[in-house]
PDB file of C-alpha atoms in Angstrom:
ATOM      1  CA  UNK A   1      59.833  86.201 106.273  1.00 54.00           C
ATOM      2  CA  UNK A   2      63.166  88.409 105.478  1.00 58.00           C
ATOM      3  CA  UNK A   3      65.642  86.744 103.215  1.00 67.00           C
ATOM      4  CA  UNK A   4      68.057  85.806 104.904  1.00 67.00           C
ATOM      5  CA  UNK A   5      71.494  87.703 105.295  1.00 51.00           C
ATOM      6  CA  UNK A   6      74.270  85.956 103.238  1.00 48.00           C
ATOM      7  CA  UNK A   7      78.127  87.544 103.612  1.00 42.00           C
ATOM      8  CA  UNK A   8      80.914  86.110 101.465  1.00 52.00           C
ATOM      9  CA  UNK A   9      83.123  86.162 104.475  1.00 44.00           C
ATOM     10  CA  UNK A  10      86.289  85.125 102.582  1.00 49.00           C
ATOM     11  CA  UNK A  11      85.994  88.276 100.400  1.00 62.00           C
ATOM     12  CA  UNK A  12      85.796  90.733 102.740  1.00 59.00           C
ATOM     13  CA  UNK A  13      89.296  89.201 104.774  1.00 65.00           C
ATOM     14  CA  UNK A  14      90.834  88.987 101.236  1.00 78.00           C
ATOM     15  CA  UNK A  15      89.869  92.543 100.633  1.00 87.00           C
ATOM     16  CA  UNK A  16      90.711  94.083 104.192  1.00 91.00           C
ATOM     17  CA  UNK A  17      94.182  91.696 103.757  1.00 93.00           C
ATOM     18  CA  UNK A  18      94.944  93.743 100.265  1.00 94.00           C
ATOM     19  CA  UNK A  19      94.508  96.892 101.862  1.00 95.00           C
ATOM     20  CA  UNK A  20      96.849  96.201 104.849  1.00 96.00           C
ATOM     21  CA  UNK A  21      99.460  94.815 102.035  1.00 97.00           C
ATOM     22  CA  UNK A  22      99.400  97.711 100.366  1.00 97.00           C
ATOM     23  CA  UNK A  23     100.009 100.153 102.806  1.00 97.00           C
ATOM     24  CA  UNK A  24     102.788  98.201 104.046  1.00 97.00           C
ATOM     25  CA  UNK A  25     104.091  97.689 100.776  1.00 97.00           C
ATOM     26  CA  UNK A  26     104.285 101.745 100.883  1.00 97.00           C
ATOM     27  CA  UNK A  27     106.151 101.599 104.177  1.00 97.00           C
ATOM     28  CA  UNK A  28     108.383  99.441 102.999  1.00 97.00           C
ATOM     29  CA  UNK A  29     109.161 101.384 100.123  1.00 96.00           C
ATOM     30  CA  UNK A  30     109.562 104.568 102.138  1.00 96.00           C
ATOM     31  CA  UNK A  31     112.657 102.629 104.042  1.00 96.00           C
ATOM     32  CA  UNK A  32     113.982 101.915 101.134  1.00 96.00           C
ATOM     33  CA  UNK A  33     112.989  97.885 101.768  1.00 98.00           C
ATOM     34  CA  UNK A  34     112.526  94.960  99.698  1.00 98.00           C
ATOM     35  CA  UNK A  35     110.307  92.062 100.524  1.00 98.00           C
ATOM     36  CA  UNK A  36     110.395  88.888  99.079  1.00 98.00           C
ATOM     37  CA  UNK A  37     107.476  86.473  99.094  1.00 98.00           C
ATOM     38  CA  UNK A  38     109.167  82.549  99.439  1.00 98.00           C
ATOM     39  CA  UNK A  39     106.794  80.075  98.879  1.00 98.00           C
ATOM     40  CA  UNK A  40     106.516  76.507  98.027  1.00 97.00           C
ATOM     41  CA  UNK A  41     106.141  73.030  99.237  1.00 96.00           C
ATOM     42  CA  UNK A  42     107.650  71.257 102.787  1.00 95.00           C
ATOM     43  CA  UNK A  43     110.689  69.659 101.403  1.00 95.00           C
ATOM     44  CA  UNK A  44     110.572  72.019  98.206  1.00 98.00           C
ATOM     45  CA  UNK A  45     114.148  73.232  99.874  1.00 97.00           C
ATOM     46  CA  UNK A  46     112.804  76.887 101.053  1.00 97.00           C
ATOM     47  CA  UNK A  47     115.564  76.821 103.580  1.00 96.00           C
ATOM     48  CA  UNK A  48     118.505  75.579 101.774  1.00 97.00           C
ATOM     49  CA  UNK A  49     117.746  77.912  99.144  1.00 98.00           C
ATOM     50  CA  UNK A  50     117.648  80.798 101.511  1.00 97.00           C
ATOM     51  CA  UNK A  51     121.026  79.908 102.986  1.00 98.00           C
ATOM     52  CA  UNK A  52     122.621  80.251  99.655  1.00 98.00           C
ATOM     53  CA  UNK A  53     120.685  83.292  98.796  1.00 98.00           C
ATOM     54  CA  UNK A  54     122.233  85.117 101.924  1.00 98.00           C
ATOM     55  CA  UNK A  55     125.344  83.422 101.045  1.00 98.00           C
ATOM     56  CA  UNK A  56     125.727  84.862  97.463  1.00 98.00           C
ATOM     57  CA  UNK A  57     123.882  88.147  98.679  1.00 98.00           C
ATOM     58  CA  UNK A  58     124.857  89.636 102.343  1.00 96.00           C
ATOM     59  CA  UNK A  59     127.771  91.413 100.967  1.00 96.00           C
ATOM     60  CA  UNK A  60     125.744  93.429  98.643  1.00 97.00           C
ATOM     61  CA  UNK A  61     122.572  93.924 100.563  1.00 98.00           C
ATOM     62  CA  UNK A  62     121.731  94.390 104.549  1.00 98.00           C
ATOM     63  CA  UNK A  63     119.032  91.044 104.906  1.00 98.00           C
ATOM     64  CA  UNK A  64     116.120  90.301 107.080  1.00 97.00           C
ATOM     65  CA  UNK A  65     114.863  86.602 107.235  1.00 97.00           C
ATOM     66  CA  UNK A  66     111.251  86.252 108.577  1.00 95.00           C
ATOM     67  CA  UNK A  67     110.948  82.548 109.231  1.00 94.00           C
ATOM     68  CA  UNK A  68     107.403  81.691 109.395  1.00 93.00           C
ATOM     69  CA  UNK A  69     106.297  78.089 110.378  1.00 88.00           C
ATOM     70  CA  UNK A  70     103.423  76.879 112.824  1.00 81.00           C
ATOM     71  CA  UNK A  71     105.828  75.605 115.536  1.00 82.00           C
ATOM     72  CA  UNK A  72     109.852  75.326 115.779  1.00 83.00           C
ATOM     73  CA  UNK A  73     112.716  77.851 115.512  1.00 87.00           C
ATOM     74  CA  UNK A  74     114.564  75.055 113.526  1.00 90.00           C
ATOM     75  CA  UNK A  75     115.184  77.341 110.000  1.00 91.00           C
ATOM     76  CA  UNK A  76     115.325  80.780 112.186  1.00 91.00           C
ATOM     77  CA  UNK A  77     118.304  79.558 113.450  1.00 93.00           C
ATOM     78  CA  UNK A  78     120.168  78.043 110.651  1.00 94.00           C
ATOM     79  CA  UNK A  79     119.708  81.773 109.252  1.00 94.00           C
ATOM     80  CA  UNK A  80     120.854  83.407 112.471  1.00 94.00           C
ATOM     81  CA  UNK A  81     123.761  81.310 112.365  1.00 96.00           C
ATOM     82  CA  UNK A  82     124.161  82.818 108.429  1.00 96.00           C
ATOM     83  CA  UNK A  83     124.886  86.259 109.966  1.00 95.00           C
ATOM     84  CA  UNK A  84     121.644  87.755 108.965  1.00 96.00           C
ATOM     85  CA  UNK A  85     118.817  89.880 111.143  1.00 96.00           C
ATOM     86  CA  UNK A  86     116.367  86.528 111.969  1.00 95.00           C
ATOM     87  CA  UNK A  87     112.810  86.197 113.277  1.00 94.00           C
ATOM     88  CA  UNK A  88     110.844  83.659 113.602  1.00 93.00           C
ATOM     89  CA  UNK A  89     106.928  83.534 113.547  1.00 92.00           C
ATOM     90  CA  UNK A  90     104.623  81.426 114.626  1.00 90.00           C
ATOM     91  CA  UNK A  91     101.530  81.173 112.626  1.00 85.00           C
ATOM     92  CA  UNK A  92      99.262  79.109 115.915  1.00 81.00           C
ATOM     93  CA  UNK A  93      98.459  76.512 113.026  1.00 79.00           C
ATOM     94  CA  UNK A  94      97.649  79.171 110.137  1.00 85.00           C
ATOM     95  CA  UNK A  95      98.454  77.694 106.536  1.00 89.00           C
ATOM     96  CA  UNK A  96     100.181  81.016 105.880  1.00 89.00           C
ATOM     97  CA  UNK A  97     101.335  84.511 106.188  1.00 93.00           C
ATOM     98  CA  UNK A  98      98.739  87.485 106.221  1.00 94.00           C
ATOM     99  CA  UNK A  99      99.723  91.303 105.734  1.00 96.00           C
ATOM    100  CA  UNK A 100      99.327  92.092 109.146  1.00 94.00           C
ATOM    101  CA  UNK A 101     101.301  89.180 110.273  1.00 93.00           C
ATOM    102  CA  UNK A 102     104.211  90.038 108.183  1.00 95.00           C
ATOM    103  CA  UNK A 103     103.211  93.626 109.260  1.00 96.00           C
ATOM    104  CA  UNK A 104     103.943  92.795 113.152  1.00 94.00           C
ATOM    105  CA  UNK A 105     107.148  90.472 112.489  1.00 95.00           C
ATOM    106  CA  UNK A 106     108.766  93.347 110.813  1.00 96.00           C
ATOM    107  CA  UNK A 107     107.871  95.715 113.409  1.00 95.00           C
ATOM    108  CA  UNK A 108     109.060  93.622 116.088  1.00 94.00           C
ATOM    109  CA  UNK A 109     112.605  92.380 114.159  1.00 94.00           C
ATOM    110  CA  UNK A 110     113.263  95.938 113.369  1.00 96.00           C
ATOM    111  CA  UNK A 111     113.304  96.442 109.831  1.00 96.00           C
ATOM    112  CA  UNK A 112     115.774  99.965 109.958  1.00 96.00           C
ATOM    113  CA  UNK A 113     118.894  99.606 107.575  1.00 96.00           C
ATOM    114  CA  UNK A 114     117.703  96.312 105.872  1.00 98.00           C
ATOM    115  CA  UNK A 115     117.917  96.595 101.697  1.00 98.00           C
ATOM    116  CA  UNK A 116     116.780  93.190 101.271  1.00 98.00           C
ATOM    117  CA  UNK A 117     113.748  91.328 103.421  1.00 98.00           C
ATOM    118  CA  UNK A 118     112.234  87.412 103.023  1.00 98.00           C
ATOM    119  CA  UNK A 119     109.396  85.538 104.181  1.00 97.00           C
ATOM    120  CA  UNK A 120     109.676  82.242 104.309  1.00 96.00           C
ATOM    121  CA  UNK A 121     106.246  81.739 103.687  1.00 96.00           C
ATOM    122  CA  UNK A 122     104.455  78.353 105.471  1.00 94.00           C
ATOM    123  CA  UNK A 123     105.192  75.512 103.514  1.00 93.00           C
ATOM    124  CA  UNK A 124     102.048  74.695 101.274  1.00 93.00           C
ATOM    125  CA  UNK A 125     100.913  75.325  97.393  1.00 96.00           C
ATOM    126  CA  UNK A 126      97.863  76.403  98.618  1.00 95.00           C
ATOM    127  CA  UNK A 127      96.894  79.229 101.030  1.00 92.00           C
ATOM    128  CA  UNK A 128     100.304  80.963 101.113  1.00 95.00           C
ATOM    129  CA  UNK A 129      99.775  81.952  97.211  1.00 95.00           C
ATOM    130  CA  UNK A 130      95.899  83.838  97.945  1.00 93.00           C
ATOM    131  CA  UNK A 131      97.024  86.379 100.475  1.00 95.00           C
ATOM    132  CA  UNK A 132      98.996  89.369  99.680  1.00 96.00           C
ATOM    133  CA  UNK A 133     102.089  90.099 101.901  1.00 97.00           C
ATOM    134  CA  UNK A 134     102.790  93.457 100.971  1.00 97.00           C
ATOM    135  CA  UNK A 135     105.412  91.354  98.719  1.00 98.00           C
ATOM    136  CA  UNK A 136     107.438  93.423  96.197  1.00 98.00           C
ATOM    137  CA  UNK A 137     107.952  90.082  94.226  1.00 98.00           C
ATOM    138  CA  UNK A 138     106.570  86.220  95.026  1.00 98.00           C
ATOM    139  CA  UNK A 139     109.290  83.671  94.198  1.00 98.00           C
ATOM    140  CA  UNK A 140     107.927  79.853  94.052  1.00 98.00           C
ATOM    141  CA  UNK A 141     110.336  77.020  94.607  1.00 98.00           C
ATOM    142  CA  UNK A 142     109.080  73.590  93.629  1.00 98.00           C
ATOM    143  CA  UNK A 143     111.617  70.786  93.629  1.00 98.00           C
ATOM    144  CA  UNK A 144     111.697  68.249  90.740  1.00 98.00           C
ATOM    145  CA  UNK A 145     110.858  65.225  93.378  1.00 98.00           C
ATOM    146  CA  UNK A 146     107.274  66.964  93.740  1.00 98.00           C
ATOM    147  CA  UNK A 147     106.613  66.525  89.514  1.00 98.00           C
ATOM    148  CA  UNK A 148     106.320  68.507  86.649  1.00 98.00           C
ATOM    149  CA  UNK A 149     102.369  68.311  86.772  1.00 98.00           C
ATOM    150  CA  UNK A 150     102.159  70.866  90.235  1.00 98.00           C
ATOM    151  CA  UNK A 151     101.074  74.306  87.977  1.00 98.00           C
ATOM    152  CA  UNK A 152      98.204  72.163  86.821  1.00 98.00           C
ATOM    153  CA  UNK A 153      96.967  70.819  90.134  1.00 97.00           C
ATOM    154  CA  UNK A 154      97.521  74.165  92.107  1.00 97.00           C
ATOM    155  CA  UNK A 155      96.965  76.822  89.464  1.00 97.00           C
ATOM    156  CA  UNK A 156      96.886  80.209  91.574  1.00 97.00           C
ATOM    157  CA  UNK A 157      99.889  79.376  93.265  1.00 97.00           C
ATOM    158  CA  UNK A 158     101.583  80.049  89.627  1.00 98.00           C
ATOM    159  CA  UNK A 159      99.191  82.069  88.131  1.00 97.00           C
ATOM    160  CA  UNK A 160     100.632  84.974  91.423  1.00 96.00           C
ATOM    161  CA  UNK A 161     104.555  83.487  91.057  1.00 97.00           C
ATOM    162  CA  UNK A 162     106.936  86.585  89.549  1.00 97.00           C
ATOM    163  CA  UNK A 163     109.724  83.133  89.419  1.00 98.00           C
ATOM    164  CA  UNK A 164     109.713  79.877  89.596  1.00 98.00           C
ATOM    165  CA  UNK A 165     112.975  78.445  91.075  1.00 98.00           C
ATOM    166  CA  UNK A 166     112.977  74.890  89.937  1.00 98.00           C
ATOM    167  CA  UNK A 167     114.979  73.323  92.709  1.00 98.00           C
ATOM    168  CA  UNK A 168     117.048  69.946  92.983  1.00 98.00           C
ATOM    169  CA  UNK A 169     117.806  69.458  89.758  1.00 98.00           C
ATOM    170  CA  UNK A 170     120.488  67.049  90.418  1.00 98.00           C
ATOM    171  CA  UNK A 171     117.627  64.341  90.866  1.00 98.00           C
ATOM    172  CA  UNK A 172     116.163  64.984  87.847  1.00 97.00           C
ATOM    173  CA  UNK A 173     117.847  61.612  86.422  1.00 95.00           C
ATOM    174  CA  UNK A 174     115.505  59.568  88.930  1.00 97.00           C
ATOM    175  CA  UNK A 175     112.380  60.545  88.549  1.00 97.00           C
ATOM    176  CA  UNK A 176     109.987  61.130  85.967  1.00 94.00           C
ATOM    177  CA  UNK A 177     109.736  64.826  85.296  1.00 97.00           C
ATOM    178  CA  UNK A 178     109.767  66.206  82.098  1.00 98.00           C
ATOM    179  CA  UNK A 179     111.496  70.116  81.652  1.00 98.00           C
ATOM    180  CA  UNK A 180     109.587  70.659  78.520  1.00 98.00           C
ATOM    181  CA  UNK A 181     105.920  69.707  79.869  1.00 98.00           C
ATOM    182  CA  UNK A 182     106.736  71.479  83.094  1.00 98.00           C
ATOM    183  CA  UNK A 183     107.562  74.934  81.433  1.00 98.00           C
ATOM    184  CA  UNK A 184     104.931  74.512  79.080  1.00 98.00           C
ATOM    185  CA  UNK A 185     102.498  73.996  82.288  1.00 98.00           C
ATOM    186  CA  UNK A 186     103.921  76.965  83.846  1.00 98.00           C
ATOM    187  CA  UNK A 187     103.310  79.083  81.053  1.00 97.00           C
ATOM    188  CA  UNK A 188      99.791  78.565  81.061  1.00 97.00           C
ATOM    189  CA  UNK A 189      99.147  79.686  84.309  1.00 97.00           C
ATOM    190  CA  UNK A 190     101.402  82.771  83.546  1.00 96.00           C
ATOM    191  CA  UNK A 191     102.817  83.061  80.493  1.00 95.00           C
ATOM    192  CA  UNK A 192     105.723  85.575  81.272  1.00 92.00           C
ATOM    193  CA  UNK A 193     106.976  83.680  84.417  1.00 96.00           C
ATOM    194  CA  UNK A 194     110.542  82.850  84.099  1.00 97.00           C
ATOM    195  CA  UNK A 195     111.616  78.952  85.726  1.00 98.00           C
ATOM    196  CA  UNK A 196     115.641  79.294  86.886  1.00 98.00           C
ATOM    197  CA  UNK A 197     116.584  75.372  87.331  1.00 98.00           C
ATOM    198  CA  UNK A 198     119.378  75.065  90.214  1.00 98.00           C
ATOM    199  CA  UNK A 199     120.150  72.706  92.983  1.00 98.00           C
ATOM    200  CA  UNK A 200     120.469  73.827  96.232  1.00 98.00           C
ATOM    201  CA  UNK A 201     122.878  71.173  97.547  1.00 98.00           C
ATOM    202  CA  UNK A 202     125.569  70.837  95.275  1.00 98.00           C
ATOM    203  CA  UNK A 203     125.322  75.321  94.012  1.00 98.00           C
ATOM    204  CA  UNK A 204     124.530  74.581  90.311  1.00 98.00           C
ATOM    205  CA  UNK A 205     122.579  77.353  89.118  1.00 98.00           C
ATOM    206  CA  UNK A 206     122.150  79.324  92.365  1.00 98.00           C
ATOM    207  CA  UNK A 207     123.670  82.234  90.946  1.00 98.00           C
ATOM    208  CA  UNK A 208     121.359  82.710  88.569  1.00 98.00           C
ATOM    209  CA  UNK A 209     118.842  82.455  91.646  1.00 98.00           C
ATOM    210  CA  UNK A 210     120.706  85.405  93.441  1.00 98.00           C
ATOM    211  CA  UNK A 211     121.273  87.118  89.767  1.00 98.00           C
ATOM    212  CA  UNK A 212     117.180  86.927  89.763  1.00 98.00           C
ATOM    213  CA  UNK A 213     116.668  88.517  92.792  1.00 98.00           C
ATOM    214  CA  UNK A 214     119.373  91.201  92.945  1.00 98.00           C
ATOM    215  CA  UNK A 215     118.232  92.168  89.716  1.00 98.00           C
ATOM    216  CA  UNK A 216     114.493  92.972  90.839  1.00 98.00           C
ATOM    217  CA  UNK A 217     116.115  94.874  93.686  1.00 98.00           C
ATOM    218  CA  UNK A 218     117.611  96.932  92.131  1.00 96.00           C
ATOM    219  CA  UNK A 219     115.505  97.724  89.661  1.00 94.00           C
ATOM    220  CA  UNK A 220     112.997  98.573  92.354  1.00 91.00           C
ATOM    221  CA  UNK A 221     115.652 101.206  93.561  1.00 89.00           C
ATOM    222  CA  UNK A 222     115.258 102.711  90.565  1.00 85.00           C
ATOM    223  CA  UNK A 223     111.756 103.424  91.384  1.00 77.00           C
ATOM    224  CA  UNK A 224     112.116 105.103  94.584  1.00 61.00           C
TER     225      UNK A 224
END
């Protein structure tokens, strides 16, 4: 009797998914466009962190918002209604955002004259962090409420995170999360990751946020 046939299924849609993210990390780069990877948590404050990135950034850079969520236009609109180029996807119940995904929302948005693209990945620490985007940078917002213990429990989602933007902040006094054991926890997933604390609702810190990403934009300018 043969042996029987065994194909790691997983690794061959991980490795056809890198290839497809690169390529379109090449196209990208050919117009000139920046895409940012926005992951984290439902609740983590994706959204409101988005609005104040396009507030603090739209007069410097042309944005794109790709809203991607398994039902709703909800967040698509609250970006529309920011002034920004909005589409939103819908993932039919996928955990997260593949390169051909992103590939096809950017096709069909129109991507032309845009410096500055973001995902807003499905909300999860799980799936969103394995597959590659074609992503010039992830960012990772977790939000004090969810504890300063996440890097531990959901390693590869910061072991892949270029930042961590520690968000809501201003709750910090109610619950029990310590700053020291969570940086120390992030670091050993990644030790060069750097954590900006800010709080989306009341604007403290979020322009270091914006000072984060404009920074890796244009330092990828410098590369064209």
């Amino acid at each position: 009797m043969d042996p029987v046939k065994i194909l790691d299924v997983k690794e061959s849609i991980l490795n056809d998914n890198d290839e497809t993210a690169e390529q379109f990390r090449k196209e990208l780069k050919a117009k000139g466009v920046f895409l940012l990877n926005l992951m984290g948590s439902p609740g983590a404050g994706k959204t409101s962190t988005l609005l104040r990135i396009i507030d603090a950034l739209k007069g410097e850079f042309r944005i794109g918002v790709m809203e991607a969520d398994v039902d709703s236009s909800v967040d698509a609109e609250k970006a529309a209604a920011a002034g920004v180029r909005v589409i939103q996807l819908h993932t039919g119940g996928s955990c997260h955002m593949d390169a051909e995904m992103t590939r096809r929302g950017a096709e069909e948005m129109g991507i032309d004259g845009l410096d500055l693209l973001v995902v807003e990945n499905v909300g999860n620490l799980v799936c969103p962090a394995e597959f590659d985007i074609g992503a010039n940078r992830r960012a990772e917002i977790l939000s004090v409420p969810e504890g300063d213990d996440k890097p531990l429990k959901y390693p590869l989602m910061f072991e892949t995170a270029d930042v961590v933007f520690l968000n809501k902040i201003d709750t910090i006094r109610y619950f029990d999360f310590n700053m020291d054991h969570f940086a120390a926890n992030v670091k050993s997933r990644r030790s060069g990751t750097e954590i900006i604390p800010y709080s989306a609702k009341t604007g403290e810190g979020c322009d270091r946020v914006a000072e984060w990403i404009r920074n890796a934009v244009l330092e990828d300018r410098k590369s064209i």
